[in-house]
PDB file of C-alpha atoms in Angstrom:
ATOM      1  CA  UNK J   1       2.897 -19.444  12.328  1.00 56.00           C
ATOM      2  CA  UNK J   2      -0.775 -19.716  12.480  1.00 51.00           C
ATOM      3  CA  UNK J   3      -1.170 -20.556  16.050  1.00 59.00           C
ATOM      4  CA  UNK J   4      -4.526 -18.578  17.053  1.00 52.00           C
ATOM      5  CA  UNK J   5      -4.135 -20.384  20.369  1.00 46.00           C
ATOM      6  CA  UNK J   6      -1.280 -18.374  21.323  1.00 55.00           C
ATOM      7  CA  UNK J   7      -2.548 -15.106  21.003  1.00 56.00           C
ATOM      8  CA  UNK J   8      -3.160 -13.076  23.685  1.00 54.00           C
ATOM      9  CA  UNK J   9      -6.852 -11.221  23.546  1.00 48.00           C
ATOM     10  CA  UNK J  10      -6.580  -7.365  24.274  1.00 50.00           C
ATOM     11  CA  UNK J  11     -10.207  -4.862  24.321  1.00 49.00           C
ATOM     12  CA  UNK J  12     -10.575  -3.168  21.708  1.00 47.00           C
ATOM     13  CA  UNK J  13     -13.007   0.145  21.289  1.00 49.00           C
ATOM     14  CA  UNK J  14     -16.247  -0.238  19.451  1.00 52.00           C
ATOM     15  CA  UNK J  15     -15.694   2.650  16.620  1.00 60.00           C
ATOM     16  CA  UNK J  16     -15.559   1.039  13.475  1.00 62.00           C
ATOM     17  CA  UNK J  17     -12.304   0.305  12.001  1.00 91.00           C
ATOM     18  CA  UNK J  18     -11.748   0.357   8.050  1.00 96.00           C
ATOM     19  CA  UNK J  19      -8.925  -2.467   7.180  1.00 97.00           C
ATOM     20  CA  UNK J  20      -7.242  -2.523   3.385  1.00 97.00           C
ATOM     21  CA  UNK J  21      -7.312  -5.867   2.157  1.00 98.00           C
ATOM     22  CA  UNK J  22      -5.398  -6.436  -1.342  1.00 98.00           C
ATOM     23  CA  UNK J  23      -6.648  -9.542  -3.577  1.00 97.00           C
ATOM     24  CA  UNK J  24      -5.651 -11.391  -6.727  1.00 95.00           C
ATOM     25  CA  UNK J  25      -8.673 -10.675  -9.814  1.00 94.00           C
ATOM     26  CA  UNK J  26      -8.565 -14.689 -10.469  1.00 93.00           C
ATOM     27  CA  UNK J  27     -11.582 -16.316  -9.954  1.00 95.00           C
ATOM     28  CA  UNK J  28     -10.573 -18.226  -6.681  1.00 95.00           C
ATOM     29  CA  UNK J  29      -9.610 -14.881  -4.740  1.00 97.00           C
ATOM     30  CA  UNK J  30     -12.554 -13.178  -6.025  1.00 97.00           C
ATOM     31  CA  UNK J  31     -15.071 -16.160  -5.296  1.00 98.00           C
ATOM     32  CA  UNK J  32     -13.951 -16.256  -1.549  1.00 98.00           C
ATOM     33  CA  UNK J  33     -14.051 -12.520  -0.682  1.00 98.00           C
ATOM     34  CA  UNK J  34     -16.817 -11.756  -2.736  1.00 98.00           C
ATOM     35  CA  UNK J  35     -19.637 -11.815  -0.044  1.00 98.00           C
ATOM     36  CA  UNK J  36     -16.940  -9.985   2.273  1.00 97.00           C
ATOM     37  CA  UNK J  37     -16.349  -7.116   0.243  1.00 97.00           C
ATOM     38  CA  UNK J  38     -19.684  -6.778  -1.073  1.00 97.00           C
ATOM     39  CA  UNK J  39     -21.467  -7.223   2.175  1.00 96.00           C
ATOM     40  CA  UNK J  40     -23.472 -10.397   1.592  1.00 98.00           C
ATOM     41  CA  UNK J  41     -21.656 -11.427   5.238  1.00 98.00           C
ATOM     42  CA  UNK J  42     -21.851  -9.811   8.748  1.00 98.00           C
ATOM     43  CA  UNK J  43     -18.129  -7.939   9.056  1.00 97.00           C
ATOM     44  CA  UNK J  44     -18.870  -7.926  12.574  1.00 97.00           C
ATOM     45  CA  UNK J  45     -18.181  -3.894  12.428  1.00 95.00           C
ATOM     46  CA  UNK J  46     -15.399  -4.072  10.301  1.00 97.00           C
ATOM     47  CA  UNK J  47     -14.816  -2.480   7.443  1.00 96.00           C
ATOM     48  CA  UNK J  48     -12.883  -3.550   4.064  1.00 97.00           C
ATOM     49  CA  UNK J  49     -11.568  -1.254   1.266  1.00 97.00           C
ATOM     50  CA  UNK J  50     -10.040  -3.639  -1.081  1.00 97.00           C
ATOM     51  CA  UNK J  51      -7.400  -3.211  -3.574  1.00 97.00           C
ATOM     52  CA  UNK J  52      -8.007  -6.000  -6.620  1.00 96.00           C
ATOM     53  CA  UNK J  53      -4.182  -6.193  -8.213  1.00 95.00           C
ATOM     54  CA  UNK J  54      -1.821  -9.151  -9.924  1.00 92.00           C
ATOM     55  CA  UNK J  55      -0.175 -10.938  -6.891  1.00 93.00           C
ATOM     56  CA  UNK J  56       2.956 -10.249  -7.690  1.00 93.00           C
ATOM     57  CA  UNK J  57       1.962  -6.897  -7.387  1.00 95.00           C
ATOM     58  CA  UNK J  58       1.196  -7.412  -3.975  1.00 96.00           C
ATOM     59  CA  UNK J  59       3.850  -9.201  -2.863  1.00 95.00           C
ATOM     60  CA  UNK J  60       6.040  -6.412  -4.264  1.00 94.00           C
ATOM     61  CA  UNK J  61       3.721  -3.843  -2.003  1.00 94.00           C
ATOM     62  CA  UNK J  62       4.170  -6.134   0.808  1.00 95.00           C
ATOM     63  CA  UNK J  63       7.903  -6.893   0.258  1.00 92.00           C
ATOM     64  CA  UNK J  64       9.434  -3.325  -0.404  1.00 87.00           C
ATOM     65  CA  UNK J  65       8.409  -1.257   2.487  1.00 73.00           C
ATOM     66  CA  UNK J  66      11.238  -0.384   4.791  1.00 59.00           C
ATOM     67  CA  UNK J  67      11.357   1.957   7.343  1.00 54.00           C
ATOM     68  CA  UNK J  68       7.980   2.740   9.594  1.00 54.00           C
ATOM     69  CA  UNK J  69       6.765   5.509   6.562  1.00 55.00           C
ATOM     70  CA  UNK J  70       6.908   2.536   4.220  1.00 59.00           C
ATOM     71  CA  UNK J  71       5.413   0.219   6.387  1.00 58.00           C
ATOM     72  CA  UNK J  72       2.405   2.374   7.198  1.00 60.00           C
ATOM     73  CA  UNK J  73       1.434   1.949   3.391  1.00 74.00           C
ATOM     74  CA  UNK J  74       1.068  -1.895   3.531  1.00 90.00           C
ATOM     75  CA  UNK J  75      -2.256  -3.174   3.485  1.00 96.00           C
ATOM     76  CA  UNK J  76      -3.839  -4.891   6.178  1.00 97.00           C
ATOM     77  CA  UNK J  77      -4.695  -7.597   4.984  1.00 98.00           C
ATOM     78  CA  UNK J  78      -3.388  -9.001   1.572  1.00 98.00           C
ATOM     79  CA  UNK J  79      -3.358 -12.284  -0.732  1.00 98.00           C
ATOM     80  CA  UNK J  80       0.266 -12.824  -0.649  1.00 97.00           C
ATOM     81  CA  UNK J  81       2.455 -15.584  -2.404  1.00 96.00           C
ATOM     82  CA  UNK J  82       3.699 -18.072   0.262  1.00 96.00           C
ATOM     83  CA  UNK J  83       7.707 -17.515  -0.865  1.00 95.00           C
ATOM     84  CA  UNK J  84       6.732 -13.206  -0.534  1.00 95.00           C
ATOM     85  CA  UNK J  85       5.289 -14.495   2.728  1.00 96.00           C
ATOM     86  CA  UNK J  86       8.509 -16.068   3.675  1.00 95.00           C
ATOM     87  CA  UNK J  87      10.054 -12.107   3.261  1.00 93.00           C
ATOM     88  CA  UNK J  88       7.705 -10.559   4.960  1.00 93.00           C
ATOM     89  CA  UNK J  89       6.976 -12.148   7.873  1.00 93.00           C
ATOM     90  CA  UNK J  90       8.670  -9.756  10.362  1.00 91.00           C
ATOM     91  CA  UNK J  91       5.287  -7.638   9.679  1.00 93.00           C
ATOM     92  CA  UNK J  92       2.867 -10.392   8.426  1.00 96.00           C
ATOM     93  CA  UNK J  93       0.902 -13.313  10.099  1.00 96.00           C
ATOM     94  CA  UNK J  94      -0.536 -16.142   8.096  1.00 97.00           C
ATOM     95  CA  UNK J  95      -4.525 -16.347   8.622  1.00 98.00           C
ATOM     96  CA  UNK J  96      -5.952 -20.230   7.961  1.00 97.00           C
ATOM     97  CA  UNK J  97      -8.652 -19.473   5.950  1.00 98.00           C
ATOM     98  CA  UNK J  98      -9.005 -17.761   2.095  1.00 98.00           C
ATOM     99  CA  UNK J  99      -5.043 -19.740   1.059  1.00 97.00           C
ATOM    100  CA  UNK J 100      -4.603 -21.476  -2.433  1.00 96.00           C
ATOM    101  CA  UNK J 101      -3.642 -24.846  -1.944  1.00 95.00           C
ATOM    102  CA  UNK J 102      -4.186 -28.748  -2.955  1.00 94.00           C
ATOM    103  CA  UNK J 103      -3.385 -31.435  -4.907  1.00 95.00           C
ATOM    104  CA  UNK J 104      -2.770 -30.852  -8.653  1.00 92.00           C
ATOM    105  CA  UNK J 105      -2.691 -27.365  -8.398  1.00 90.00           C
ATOM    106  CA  UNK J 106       1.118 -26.873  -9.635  1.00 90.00           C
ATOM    107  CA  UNK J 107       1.944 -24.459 -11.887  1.00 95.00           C
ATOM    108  CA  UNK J 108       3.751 -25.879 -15.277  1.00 96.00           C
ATOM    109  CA  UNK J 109       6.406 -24.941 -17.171  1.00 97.00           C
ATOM    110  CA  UNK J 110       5.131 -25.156 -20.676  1.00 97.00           C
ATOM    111  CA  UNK J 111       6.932 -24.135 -24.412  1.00 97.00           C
ATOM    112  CA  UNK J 112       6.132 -23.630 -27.715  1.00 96.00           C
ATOM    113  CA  UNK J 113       8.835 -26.394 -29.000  1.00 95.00           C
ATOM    114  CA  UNK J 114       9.411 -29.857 -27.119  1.00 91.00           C
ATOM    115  CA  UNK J 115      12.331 -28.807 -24.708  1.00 95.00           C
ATOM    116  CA  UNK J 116      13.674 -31.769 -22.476  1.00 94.00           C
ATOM    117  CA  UNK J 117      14.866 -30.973 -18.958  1.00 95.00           C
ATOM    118  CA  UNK J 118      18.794 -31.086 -19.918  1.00 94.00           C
ATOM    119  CA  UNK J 119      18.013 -28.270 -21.939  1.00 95.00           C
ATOM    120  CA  UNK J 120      16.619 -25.493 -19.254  1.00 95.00           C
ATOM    121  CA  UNK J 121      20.045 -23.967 -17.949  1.00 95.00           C
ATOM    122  CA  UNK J 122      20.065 -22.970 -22.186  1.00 95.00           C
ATOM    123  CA  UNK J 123      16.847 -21.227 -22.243  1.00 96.00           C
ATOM    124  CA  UNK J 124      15.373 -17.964 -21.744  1.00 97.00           C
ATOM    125  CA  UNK J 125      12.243 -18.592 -18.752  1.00 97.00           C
ATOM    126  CA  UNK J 126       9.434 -16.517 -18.555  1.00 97.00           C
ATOM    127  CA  UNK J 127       8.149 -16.317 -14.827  1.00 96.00           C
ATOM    128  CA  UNK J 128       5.003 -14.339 -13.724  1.00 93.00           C
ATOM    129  CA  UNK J 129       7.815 -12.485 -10.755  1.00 92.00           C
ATOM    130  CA  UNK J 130      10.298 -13.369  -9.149  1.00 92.00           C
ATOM    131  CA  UNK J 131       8.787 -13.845  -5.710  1.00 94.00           C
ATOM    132  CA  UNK J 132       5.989 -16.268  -6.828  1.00 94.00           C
ATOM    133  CA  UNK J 133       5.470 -19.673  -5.292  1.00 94.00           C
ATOM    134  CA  UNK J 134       6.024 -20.919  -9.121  1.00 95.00           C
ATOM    135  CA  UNK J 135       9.148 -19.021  -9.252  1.00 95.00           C
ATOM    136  CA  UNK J 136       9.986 -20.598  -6.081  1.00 96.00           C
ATOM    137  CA  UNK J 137       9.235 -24.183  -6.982  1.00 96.00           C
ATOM    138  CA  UNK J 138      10.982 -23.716 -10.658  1.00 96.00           C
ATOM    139  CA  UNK J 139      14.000 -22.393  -8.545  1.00 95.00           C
ATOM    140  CA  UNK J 140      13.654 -25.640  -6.262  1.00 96.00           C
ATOM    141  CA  UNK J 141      13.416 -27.891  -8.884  1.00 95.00           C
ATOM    142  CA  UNK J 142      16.630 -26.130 -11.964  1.00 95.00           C
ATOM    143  CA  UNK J 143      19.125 -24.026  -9.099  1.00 94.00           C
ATOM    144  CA  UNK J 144      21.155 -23.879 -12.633  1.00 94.00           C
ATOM    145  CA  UNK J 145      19.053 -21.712 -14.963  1.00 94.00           C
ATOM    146  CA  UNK J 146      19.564 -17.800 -14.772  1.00 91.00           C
ATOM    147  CA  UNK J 147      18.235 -16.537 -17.503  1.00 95.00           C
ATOM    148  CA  UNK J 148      14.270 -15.278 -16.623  1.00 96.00           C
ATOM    149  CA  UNK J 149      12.195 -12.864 -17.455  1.00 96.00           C
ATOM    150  CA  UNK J 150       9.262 -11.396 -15.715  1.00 95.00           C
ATOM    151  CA  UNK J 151       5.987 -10.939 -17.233  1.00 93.00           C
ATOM    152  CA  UNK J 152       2.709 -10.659 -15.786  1.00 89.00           C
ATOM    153  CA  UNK J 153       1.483 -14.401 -15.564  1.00 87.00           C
ATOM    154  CA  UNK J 154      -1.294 -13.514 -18.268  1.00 86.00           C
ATOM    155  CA  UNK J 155       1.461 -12.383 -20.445  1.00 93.00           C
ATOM    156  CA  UNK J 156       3.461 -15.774 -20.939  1.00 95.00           C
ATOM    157  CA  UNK J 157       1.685 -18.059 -23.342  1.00 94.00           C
ATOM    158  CA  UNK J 158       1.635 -14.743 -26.201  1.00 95.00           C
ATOM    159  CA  UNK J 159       5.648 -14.607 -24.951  1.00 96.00           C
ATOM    160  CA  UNK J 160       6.132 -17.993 -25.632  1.00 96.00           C
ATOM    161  CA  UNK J 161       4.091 -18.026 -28.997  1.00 96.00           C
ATOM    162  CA  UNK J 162       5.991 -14.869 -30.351  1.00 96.00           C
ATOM    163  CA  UNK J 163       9.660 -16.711 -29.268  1.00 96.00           C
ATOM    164  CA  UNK J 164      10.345 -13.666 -26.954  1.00 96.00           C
ATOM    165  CA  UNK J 165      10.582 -16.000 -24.654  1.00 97.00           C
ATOM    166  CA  UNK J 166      11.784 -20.424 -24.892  1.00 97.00           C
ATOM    167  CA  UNK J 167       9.884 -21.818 -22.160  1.00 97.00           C
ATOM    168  CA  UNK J 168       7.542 -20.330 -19.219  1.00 97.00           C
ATOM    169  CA  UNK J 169       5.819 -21.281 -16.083  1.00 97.00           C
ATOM    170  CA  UNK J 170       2.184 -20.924 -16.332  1.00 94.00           C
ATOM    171  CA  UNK J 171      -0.186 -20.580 -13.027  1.00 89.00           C
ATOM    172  CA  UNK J 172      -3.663 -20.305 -12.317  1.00 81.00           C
ATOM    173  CA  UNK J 173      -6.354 -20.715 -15.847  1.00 81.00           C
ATOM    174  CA  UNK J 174      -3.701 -20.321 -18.047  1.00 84.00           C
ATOM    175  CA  UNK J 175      -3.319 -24.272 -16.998  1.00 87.00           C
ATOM    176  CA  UNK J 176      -6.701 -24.362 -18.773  1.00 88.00           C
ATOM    177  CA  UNK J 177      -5.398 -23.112 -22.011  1.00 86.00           C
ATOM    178  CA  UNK J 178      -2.383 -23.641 -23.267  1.00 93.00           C
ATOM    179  CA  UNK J 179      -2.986 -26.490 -25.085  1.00 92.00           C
ATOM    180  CA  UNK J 180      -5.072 -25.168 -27.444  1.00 92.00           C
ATOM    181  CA  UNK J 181      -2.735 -22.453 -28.083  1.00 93.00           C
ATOM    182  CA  UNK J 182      -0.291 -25.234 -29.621  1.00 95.00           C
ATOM    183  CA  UNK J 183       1.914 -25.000 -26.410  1.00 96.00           C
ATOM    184  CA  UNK J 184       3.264 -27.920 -24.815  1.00 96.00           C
ATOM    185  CA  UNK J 185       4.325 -29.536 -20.934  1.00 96.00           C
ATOM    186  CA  UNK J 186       7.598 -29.502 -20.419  1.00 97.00           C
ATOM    187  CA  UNK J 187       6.881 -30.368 -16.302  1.00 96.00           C
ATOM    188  CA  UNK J 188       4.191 -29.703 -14.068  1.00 96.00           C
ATOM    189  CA  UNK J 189       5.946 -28.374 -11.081  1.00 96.00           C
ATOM    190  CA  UNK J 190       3.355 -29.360  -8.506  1.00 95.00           C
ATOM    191  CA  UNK J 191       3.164 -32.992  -9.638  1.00 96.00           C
ATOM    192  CA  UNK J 192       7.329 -32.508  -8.962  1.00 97.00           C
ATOM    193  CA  UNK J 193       6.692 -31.197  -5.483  1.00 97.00           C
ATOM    194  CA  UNK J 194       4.445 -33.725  -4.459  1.00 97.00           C
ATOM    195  CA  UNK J 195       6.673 -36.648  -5.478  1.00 97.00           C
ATOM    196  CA  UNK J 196       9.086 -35.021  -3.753  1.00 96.00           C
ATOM    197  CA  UNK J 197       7.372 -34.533  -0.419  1.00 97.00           C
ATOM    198  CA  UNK J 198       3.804 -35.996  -0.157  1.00 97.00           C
ATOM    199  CA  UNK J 199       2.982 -32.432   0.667  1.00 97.00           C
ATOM    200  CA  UNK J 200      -0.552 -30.263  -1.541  1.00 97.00           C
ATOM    201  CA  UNK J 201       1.336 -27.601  -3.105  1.00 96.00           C
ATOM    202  CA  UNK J 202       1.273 -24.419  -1.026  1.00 96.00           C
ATOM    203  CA  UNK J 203       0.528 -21.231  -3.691  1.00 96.00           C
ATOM    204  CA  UNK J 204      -0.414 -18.464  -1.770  1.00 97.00           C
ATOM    205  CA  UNK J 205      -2.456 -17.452   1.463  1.00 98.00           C
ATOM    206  CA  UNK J 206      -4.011 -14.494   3.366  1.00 98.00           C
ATOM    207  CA  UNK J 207      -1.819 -13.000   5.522  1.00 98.00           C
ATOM    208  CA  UNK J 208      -2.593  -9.769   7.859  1.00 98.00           C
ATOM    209  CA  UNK J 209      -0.594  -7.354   9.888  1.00 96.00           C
ATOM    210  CA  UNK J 210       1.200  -8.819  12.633  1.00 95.00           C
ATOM    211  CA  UNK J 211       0.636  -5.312  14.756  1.00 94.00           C
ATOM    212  CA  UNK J 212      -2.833  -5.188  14.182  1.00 96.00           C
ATOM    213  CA  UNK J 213      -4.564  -6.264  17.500  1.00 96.00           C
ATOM    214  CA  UNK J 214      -5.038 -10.404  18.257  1.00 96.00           C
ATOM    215  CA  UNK J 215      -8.724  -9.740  18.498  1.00 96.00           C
ATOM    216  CA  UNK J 216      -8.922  -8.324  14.925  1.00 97.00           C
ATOM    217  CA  UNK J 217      -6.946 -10.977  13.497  1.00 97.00           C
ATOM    218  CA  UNK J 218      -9.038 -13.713  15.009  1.00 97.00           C
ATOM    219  CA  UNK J 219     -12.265 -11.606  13.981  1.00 98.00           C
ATOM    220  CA  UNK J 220     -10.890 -11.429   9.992  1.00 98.00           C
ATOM    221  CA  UNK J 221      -9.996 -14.728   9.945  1.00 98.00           C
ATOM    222  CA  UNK J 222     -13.370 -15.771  11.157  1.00 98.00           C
ATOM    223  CA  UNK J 223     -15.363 -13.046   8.603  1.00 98.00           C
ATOM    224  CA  UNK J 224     -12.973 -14.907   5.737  1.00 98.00           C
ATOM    225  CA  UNK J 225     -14.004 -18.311   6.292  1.00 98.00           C
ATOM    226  CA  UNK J 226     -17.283 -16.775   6.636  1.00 98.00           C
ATOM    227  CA  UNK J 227     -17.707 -15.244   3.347  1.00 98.00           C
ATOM    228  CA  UNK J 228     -16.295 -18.589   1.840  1.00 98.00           C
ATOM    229  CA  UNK J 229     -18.608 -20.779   3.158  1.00 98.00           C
ATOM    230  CA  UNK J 230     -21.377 -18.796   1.813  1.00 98.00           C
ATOM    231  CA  UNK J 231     -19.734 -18.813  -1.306  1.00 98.00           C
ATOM    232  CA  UNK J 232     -19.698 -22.220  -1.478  1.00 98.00           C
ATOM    233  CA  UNK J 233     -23.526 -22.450  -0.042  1.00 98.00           C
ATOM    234  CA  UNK J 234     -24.819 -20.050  -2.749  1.00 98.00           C
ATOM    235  CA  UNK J 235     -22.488 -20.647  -5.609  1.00 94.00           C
ATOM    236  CA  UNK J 236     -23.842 -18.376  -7.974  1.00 96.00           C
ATOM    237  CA  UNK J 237     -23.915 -15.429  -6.010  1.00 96.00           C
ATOM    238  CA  UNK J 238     -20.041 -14.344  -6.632  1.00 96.00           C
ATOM    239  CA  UNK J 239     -20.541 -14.574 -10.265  1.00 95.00           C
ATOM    240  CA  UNK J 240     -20.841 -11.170 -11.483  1.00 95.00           C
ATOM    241  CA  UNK J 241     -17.890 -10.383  -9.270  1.00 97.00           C
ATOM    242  CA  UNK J 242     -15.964 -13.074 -10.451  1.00 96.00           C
ATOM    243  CA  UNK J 243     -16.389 -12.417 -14.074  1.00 95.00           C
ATOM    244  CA  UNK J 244     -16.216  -8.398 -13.494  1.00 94.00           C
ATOM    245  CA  UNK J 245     -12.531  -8.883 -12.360  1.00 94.00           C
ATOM    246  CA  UNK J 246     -11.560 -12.446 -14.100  1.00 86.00           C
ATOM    247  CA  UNK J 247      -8.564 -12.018 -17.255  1.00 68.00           C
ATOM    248  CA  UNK J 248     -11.722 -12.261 -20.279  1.00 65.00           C
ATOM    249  CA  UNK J 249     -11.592 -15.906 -19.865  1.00 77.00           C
ATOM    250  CA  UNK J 250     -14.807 -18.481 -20.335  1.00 89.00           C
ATOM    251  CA  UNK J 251     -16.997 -18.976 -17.623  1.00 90.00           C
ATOM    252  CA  UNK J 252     -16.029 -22.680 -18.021  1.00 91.00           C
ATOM    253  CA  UNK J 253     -12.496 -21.531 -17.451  1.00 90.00           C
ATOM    254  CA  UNK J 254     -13.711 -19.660 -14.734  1.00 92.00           C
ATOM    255  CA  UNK J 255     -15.650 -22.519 -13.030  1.00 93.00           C
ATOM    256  CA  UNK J 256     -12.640 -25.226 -13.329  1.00 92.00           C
ATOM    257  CA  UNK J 257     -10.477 -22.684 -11.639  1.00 92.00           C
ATOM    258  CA  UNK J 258     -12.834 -22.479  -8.511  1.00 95.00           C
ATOM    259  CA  UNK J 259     -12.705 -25.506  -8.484  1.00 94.00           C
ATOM    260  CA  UNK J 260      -9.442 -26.737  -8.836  1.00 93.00           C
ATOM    261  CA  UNK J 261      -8.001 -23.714  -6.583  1.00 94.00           C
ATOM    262  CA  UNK J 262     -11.045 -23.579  -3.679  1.00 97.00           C
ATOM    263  CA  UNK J 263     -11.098 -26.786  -1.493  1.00 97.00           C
ATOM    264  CA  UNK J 264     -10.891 -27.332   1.893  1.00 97.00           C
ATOM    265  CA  UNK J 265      -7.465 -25.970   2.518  1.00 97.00           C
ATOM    266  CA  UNK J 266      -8.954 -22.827   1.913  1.00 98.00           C
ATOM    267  CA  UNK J 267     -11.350 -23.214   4.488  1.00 98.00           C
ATOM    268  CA  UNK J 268      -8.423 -23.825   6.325  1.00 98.00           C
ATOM    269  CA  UNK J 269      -4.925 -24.763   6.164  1.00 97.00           C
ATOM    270  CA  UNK J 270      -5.337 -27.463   8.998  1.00 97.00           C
ATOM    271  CA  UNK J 271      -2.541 -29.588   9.719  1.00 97.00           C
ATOM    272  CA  UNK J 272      -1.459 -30.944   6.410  1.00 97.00           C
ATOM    273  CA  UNK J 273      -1.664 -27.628   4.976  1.00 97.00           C
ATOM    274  CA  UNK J 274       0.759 -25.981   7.508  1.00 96.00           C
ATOM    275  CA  UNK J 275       3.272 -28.632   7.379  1.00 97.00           C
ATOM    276  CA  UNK J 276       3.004 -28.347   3.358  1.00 97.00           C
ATOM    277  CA  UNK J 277       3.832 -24.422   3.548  1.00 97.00           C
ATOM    278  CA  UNK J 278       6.298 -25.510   6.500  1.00 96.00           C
ATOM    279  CA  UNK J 279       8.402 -27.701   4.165  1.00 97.00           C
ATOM    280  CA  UNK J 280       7.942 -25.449   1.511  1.00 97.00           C
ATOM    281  CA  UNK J 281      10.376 -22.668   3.998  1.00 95.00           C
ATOM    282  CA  UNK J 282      12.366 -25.633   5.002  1.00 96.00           C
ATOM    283  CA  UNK J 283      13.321 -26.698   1.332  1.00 96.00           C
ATOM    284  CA  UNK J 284      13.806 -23.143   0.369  1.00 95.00           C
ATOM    285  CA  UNK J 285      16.633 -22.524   3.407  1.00 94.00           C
ATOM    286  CA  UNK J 286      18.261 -25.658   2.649  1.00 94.00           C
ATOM    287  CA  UNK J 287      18.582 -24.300  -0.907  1.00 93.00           C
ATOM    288  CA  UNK J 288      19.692 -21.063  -0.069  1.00 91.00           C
ATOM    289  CA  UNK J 289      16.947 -18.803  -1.891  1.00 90.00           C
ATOM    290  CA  UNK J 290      15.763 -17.516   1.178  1.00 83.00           C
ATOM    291  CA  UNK J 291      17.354 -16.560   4.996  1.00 70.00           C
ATOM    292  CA  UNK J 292      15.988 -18.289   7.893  1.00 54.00           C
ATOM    293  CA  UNK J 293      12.950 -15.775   8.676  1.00 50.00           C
ATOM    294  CA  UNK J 294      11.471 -14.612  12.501  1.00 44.00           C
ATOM    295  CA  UNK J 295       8.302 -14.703  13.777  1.00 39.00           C
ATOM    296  CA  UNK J 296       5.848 -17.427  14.764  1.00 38.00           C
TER     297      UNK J 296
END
């Protein structure tokens, strides 16, 4: 996983190739690939045609495909969450740069009445899908409760105002929000994770086709951390494309989610930020929610 190093460099021709890259509309995703897509960058040749969906969206796309028909519809390149990773990673590599990850960056399971943790096997749980990180962490930290519901992430505060739903797990802005909707923390599930291992909480990362050739995995990786880095230079260029694609949120909103969710893990992972994702697969095996996965 990760290792560049290992990869053996094959020729490739010079006729320009056209990749599909599928990204998250939050403000984080759209803030790194903004020069990329919108060709602020040099692509080096490459071409992008990107698909802008909910991530559990694309971890479904990414997840589902069987058989080589199937598998020909995957995207190249796609924002995936790390526990869809963990499914899919017969056909997917992990790049280093473009991943959400850090320090405080948890999601939170949040309700409209004070619940304590006793009481979570009792209640219905709104999740933003089943194989998100934040389903994977809430699964870490209550193996007992059953009874979830899926929603789009943007979905769950309204669920939990309405009572169609007890308690929920809240990621990305909605961490911005909730208390001024009247809802309260039950737990943050990344402060949980890092008391538990010392580890940033590992959300989600880039991850490209494993068949695609060496070369063009090096050369995306490189035009990623490219296009973030110039982001980060020339902050306000990304922010018509950020606010074009964001959930009608504030551009203060907007802003604290850049920069809570783009630091220098998403430059790249670096050490800490593989072994964080690493124990993230470890813990998750031990538990049982996922099989022992392939590939390197």
């Amino acid at each position: 996983m990760f290792n560049f190093a290992k990869m053996k460099i094959k020729k490739i021709g010079s006729k320009p190739q056209t990749l599909t890259l599928g990204l998250s509309p939050c403000p984080n995703d759209c803030f790194i690939f903004d020069a990329l897509i919108n060709g602020k960058v040099d692509t080096e040749g490459l071409k992008f045609d990107p698909l802008i969906t909910d991530v559990e969206e694309l971890n479904l796309r990414a997840i589902r495909a069987r058989g080589q028909s199937e598998k020909k519809k995957q995207l190249d390149i796609t924002k995936l969450s790390f526990a869809a990773y963990f499914q899919t990673a017969n056909n997917y590599v992990l790049l280093r740069s473009g991943a959400a990850l850090g320090f405080g960056t948890g999601p939170m399971l949040i309700s409209k009445k004070k619940y304590s943790l006793k009481e979570m096997p009792t209640l219905k749980i709104a999740i933003p899908g089943k194989n998100t990180t934040a389903n994977f962490l809430f699964s870490l930290a209550f193996p007992e409760v059953e009874n979830k519901m899926e929603m789009v992430f943007s979905d769950i505060e309204k669920a939990l105002l309405t009572g169609k739903a007890e308690a929920g797990i809240i990621i990305h802005e909605n961490r911005f929000t909730y208390q001024k909707k009247g809802l309260k923390k039950i737990i943050d599930l990344g402060d949980w994770w890092e008391k538990e291992t010392g580890f940033p909480v590992p959300l989600g990362g880039i991850a490209i086709k494993r068949i695609l050739p060496d070369e063009i995995k090096i050369k995306v990786n490189r035009i990623i951390r490219r296009s973030l880095e110039y982001a980060l230079a020339n902050p306000m260029e990304s922010k018509n494309f950020v606010k074009q694609n964001s959930q009608e949120m504030s551009k203060i909103v907007r802003d604290r989610h850049i920069k809570l969710y783009v630091n220098t893990f998403s430059v790249d992972l670096g050490e800490q930020g593989q072994n964080a994702v690493t124990m993230l697969l470890k813990k998750g095996i031990a538990a049982g929610i996922i099989k022992k996965i392939k590939g390197n």
